[in-house]
PDB file of C-alpha atoms in Angstrom:
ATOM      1  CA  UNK Z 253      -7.847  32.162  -3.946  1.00 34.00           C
ATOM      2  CA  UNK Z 254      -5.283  30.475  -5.580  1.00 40.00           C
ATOM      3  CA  UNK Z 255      -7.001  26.555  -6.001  1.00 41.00           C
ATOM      4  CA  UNK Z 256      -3.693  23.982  -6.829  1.00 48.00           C
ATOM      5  CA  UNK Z 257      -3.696  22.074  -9.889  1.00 45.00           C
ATOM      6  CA  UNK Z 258      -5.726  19.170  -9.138  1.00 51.00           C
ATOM      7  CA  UNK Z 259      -9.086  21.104  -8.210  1.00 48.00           C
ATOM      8  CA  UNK Z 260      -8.209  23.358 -11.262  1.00 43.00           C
ATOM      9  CA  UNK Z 261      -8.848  20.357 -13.603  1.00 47.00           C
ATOM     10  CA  UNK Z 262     -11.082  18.189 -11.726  1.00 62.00           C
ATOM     11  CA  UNK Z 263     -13.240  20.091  -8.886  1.00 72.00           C
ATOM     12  CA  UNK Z 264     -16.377  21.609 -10.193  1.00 77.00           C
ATOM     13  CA  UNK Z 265     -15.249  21.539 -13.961  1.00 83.00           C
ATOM     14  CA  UNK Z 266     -17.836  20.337 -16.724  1.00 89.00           C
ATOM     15  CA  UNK Z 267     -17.735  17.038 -18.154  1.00 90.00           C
ATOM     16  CA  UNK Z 268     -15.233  16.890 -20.825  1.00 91.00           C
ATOM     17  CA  UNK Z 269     -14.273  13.081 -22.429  1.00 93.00           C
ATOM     18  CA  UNK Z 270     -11.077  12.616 -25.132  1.00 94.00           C
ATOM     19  CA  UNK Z 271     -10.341   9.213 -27.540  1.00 96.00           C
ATOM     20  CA  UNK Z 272      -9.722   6.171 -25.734  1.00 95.00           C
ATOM     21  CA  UNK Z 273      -8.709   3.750 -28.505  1.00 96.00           C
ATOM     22  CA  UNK Z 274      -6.080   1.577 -27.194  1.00 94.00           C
ATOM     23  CA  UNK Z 275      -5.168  -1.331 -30.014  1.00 95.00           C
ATOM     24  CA  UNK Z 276      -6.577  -4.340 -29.379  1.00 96.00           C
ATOM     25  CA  UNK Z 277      -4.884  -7.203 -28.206  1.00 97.00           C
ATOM     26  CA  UNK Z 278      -5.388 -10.612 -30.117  1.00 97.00           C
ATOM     27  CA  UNK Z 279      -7.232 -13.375 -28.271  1.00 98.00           C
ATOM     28  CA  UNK Z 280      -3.873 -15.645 -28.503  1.00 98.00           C
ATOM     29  CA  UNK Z 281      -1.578 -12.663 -26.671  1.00 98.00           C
ATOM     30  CA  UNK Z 282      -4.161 -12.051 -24.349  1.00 98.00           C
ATOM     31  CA  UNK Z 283      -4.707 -16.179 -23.213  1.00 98.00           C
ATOM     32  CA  UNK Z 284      -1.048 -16.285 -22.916  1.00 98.00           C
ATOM     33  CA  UNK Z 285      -0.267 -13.129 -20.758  1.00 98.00           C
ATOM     34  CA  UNK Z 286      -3.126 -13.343 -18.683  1.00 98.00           C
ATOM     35  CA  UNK Z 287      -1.292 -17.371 -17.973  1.00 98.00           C
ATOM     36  CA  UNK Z 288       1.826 -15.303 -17.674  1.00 98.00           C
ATOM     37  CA  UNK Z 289       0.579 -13.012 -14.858  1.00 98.00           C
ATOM     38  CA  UNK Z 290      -1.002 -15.626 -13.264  1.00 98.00           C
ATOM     39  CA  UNK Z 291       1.603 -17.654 -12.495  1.00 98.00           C
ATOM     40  CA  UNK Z 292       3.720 -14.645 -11.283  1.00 98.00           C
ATOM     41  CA  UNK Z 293       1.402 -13.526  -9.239  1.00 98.00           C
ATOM     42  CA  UNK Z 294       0.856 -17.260  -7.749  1.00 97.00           C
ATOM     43  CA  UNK Z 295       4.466 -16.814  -6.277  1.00 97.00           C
ATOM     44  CA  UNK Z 296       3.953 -13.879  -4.492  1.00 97.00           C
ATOM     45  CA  UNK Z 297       4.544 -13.987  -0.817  1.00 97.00           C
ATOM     46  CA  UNK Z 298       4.250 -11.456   2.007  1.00 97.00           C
ATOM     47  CA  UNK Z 299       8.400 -11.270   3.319  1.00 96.00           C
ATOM     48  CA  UNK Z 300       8.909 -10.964   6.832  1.00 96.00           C
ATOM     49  CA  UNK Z 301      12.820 -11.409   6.570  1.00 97.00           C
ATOM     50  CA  UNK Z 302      14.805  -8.836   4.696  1.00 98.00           C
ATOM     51  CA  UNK Z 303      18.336  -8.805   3.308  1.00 98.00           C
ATOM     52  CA  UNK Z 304      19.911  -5.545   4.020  1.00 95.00           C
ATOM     53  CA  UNK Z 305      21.292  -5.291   0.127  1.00 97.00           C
ATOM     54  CA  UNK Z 306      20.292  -1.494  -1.667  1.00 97.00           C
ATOM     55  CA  UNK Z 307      17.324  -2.191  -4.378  1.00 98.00           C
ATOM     56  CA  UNK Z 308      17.033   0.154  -7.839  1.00 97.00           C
ATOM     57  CA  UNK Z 309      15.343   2.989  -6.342  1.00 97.00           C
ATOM     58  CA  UNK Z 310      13.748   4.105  -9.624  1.00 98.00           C
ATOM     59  CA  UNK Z 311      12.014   0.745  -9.500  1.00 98.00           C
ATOM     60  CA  UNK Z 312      10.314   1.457  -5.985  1.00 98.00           C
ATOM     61  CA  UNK Z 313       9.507   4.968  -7.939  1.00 98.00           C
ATOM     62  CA  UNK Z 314       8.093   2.965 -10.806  1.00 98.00           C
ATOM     63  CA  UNK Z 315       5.944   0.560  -8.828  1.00 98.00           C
ATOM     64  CA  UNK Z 316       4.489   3.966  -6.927  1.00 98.00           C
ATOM     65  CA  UNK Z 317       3.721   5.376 -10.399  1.00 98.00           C
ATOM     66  CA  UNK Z 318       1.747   2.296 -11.021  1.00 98.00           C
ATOM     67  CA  UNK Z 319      -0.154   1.979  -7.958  1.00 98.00           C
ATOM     68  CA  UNK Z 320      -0.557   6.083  -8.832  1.00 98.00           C
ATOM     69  CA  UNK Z 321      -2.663   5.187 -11.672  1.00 98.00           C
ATOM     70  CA  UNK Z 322      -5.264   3.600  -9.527  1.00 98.00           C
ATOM     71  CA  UNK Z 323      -9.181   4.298  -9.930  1.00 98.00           C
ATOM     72  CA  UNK Z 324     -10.111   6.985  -6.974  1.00 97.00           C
ATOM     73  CA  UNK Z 325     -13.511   8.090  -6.242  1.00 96.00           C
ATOM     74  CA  UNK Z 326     -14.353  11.263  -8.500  1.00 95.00           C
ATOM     75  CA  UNK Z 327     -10.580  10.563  -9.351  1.00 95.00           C
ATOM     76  CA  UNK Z 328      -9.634  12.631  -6.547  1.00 95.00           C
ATOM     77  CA  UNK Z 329      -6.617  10.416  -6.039  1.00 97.00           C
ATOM     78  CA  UNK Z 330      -6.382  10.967  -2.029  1.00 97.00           C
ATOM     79  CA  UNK Z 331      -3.170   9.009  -1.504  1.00 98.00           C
ATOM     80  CA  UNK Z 332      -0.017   9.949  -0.495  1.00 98.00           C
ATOM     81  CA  UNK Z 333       3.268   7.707  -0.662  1.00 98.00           C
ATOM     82  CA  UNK Z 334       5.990   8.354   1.536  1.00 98.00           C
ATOM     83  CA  UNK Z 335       9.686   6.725   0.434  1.00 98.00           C
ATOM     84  CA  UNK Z 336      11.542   5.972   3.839  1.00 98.00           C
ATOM     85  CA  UNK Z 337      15.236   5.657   3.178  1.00 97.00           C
ATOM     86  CA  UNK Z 338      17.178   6.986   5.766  1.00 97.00           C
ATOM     87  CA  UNK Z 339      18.208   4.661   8.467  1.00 97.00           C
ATOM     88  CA  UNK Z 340      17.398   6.575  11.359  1.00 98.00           C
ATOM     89  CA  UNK Z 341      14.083   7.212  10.357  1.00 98.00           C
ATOM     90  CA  UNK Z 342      13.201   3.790   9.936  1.00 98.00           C
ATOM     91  CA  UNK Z 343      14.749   3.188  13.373  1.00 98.00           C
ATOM     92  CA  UNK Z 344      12.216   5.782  14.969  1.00 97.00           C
ATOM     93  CA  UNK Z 345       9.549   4.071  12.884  1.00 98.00           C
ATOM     94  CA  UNK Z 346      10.392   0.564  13.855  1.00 97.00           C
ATOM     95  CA  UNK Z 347      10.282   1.572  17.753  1.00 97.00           C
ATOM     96  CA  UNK Z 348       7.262   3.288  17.845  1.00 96.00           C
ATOM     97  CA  UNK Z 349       5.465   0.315  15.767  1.00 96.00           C
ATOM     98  CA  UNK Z 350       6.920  -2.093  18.118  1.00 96.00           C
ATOM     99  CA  UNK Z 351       5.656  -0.349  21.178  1.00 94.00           C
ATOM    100  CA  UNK Z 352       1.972  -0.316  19.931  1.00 92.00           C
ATOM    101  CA  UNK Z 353       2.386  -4.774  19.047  1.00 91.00           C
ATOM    102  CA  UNK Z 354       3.482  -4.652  22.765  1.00 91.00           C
ATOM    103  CA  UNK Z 355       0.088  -3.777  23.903  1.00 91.00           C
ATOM    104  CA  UNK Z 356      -1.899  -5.100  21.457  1.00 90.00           C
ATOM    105  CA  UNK Z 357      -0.113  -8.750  21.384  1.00 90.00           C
ATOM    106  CA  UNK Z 358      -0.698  -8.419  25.408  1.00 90.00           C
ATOM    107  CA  UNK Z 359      -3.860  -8.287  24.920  1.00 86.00           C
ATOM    108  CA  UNK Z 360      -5.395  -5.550  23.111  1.00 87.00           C
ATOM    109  CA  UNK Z 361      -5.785  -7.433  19.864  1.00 87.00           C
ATOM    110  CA  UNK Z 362      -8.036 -10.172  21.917  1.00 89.00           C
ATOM    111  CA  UNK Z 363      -8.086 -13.626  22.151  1.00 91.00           C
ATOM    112  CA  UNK Z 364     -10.079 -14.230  18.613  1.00 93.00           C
ATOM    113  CA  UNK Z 365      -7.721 -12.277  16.626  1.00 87.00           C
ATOM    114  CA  UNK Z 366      -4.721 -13.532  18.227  1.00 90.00           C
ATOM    115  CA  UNK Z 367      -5.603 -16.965  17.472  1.00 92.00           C
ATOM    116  CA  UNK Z 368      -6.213 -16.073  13.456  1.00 91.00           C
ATOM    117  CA  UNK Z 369      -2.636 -14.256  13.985  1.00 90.00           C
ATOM    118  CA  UNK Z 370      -0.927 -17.600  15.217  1.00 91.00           C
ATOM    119  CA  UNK Z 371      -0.430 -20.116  11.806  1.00 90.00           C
ATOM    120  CA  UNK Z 372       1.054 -16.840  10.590  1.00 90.00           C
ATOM    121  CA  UNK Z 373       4.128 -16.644  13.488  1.00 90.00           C
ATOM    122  CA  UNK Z 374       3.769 -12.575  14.136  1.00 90.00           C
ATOM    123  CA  UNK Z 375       4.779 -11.319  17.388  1.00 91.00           C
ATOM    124  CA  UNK Z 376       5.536  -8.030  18.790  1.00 93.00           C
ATOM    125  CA  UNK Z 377       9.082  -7.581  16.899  1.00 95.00           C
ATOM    126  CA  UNK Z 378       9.097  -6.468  13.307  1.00 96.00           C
ATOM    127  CA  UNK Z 379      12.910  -6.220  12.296  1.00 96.00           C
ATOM    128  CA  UNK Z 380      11.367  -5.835   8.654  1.00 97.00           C
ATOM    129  CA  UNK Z 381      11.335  -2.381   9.351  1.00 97.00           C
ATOM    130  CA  UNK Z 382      14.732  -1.692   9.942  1.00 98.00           C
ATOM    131  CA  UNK Z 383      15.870  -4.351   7.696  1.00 98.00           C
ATOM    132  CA  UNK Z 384      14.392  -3.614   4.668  1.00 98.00           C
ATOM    133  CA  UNK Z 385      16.264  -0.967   2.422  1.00 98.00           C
ATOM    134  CA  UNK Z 386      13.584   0.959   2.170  1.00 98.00           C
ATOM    135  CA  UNK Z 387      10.005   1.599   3.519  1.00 98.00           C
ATOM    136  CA  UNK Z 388       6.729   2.834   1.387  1.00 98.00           C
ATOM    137  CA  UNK Z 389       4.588   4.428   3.961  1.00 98.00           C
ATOM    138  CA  UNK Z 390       0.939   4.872   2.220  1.00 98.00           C
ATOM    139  CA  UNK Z 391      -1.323   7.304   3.475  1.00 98.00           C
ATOM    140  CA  UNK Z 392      -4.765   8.374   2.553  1.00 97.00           C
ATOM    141  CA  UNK Z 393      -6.275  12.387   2.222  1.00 97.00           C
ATOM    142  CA  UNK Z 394      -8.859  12.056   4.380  1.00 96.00           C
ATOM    143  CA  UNK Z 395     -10.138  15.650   2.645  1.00 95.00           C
ATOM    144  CA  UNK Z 396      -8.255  18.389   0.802  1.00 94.00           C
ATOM    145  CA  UNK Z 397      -6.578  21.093   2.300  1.00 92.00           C
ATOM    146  CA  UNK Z 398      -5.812  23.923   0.678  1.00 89.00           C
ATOM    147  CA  UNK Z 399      -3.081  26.489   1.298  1.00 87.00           C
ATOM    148  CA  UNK Z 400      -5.664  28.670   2.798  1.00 89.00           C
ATOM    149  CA  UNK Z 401      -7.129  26.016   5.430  1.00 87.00           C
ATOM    150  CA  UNK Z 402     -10.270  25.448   3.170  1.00 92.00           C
ATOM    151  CA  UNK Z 403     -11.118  21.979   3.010  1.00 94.00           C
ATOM    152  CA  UNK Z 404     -13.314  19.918   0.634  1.00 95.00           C
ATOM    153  CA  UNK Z 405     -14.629  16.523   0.874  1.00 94.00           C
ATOM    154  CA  UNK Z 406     -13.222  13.538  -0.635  1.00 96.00           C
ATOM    155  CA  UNK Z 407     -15.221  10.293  -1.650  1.00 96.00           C
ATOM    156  CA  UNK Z 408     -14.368   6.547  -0.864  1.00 97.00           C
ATOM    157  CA  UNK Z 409     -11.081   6.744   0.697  1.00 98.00           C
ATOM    158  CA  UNK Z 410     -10.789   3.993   1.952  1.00 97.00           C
ATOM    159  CA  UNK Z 411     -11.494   2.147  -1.103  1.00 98.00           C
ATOM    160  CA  UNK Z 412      -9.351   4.148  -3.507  1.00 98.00           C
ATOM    161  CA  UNK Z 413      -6.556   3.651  -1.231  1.00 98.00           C
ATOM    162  CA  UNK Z 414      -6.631   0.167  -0.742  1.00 98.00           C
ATOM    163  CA  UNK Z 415      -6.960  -0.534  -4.724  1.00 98.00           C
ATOM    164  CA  UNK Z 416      -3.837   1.407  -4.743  1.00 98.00           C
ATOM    165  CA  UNK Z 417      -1.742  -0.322  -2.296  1.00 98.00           C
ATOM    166  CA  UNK Z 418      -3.155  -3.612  -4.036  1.00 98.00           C
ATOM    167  CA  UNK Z 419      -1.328  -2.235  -7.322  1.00 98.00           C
ATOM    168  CA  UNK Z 420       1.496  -1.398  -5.388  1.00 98.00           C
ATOM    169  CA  UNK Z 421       2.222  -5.092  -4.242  1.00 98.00           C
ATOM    170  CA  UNK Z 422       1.625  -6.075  -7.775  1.00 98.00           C
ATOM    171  CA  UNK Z 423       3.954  -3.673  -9.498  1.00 98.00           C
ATOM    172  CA  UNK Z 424       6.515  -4.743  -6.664  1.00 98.00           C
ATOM    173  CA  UNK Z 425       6.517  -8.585  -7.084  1.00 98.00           C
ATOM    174  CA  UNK Z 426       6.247  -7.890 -11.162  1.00 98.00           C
ATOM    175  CA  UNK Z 427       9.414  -5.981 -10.308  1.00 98.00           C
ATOM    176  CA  UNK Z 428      10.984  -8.730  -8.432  1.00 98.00           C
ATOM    177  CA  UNK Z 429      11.194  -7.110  -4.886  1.00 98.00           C
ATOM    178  CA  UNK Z 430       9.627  -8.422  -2.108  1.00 98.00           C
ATOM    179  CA  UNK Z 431       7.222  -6.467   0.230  1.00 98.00           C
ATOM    180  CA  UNK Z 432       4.659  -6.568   2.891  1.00 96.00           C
ATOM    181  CA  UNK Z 433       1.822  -4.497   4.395  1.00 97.00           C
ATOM    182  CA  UNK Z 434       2.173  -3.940   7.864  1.00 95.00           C
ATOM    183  CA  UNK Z 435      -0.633  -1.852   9.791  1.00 93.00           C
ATOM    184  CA  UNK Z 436       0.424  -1.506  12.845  1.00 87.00           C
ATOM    185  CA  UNK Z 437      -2.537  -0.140  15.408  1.00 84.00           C
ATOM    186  CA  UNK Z 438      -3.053   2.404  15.948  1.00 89.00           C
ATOM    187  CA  UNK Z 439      -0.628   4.222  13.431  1.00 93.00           C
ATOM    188  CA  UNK Z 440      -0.910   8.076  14.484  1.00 94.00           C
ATOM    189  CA  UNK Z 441       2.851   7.733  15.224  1.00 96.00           C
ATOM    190  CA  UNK Z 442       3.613   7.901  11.525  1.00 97.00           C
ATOM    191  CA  UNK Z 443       2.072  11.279  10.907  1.00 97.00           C
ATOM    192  CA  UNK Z 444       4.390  12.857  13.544  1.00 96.00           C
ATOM    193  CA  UNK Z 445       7.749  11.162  12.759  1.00 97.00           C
ATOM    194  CA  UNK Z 446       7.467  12.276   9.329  1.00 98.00           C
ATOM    195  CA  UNK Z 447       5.915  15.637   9.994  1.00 97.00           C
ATOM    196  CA  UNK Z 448       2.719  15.080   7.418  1.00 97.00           C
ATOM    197  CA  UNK Z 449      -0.657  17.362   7.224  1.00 96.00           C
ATOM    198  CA  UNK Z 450      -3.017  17.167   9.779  1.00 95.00           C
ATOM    199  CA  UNK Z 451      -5.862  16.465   6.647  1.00 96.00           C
ATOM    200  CA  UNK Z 452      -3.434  12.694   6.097  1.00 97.00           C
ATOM    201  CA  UNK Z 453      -3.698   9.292   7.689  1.00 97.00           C
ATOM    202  CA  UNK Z 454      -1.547   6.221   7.975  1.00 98.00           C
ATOM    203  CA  UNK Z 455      -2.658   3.647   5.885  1.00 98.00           C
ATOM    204  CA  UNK Z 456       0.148   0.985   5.813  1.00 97.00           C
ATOM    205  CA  UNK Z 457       3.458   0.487   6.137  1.00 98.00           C
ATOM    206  CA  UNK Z 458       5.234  -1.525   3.201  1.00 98.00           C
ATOM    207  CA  UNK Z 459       8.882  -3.041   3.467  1.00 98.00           C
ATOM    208  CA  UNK Z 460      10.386  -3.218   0.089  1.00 98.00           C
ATOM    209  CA  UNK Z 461      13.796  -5.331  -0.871  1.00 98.00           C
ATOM    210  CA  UNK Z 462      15.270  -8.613  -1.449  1.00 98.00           C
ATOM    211  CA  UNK Z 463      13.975 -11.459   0.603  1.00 98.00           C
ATOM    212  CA  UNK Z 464      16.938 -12.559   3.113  1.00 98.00           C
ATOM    213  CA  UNK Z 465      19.123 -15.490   2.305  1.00 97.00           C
ATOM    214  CA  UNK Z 466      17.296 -17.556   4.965  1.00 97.00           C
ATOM    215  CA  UNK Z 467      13.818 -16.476   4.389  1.00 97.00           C
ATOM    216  CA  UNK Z 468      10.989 -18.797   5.195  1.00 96.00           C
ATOM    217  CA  UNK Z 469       7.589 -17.710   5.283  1.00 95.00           C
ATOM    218  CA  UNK Z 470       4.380 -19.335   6.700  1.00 93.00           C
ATOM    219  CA  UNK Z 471       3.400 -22.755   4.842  1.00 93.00           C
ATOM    220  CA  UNK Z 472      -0.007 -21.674   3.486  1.00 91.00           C
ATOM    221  CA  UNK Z 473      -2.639 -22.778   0.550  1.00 93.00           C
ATOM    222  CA  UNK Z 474      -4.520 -20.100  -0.975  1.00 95.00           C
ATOM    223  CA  UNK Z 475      -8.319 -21.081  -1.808  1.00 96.00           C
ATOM    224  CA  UNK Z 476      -8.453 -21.990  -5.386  1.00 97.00           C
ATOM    225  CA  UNK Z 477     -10.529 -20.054  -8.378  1.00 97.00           C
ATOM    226  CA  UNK Z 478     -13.802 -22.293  -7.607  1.00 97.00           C
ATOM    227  CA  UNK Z 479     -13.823 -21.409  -4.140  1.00 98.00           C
ATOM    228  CA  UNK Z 480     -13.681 -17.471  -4.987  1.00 98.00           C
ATOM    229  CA  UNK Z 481     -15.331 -17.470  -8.233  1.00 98.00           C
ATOM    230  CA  UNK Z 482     -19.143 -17.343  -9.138  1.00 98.00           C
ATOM    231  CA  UNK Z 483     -20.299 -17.536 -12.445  1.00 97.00           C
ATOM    232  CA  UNK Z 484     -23.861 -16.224 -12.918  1.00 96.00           C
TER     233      UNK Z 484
END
């Protein structure tokens, strides 16, 4: 059996290691772009309202190569990133997401999670998905499929995925787009408007572009360092 690529150099081979000696960054560089990043990062915000205006593509491509570079478990890198450009295809996307909020905002979400939902002013409608120029649907390899239908197991999915998606937002505000992640439940739909193996899963949905002229977004404080950070 032919086994592609990624088993050939990572399934069942022996440990192997090469150099890792990246230069090392003085203390003064380091304290200053470490400030840097924080403060970009402090300004990102999850968009809701899109303009319609084109964005670099090879940026989008960029900030997927990034969020490509993510730790996996056994680096089995079980993600998959779908670029949705085409208008029509976010239309089909946008009206099958919409008819799942129906249900769950009518109830199906419950009373508790509505209410945490609330200071954040979702509803049922999400014209981010038709607005936005473009749409980066992430999903994860639950397992490996080969041509052949033989599968083989992969480890922390979940987790690898999700660090991904985290580098994704970074390498997208870094960039100067706007996104959000939008997981619309449940998100089968996806798989079958744009045909993907049966071995894949929706993970999220992320809008990418320019925020909209009249963009507002919730008014919310983020907990500071002391509140997240323990120092043992």
């Amino acid at each position: 059996m032919s086994i592609p690529t990624q088993w050939t150099t990572t399934h069942g081979d022996p440990y192997r290691s090469v150099p890792y000696r990246p230069g090392r960054m003085p203390a003064e560089e380091s304290l200053a772009r470490a400030a840097e990043l924080r403060a970009r990062m402090a300004e990102r915000r999850t968009v809701r309202q899109f303009s319609a205006d084109p964005v670099p593509e090879q940026v989008v491509r960029d900030a997927i190569a990034c969020a490509a570079t993510a730790p996996s478990g056994a680096h089995q890198q079980p993600w998959t990133f779908v670029l949705v450009k085409d208008p029509g295809v976010r239309a089909r996307i946008r009206a099958a997401a919409e008819e799942e909020e129906r249900v769950s905002y009518a109830g199906r979400l419950g009373e508790e999670w509505l209410a945490a939902l609330r200071p954040l002013g979702t509803d049922e409608v999400k014209p981010h998905l038709t607005d936005a120029p473009a749409l980066i649907v992430v999903f994860q390899q639950r397992y490996w499929l080969g041509a052949d239908g033989e599968r083989r197991k992969h480890y922390y999915v979940d987790e690898s995925v999700g660090i991904a998606v985290g580098m994704l937002l970074s390498a997208l505000h870094l960039s100067g787009l706007a996104a959000l992640v939008h997981t619309p439940s449940p998100m089968r739909f996806l798989a079958e408007v744009l045909g993907r193996p049966v071995n894949e899963k929706a993970f999220a949905v992320v809008p990418v572009g320019y925020p909209a002229a009249d963009c507002r977004v919730p008014r919310l404080v983020r907990k500071s360092l002391d509140q997240v950070l323990v120092e043992v």
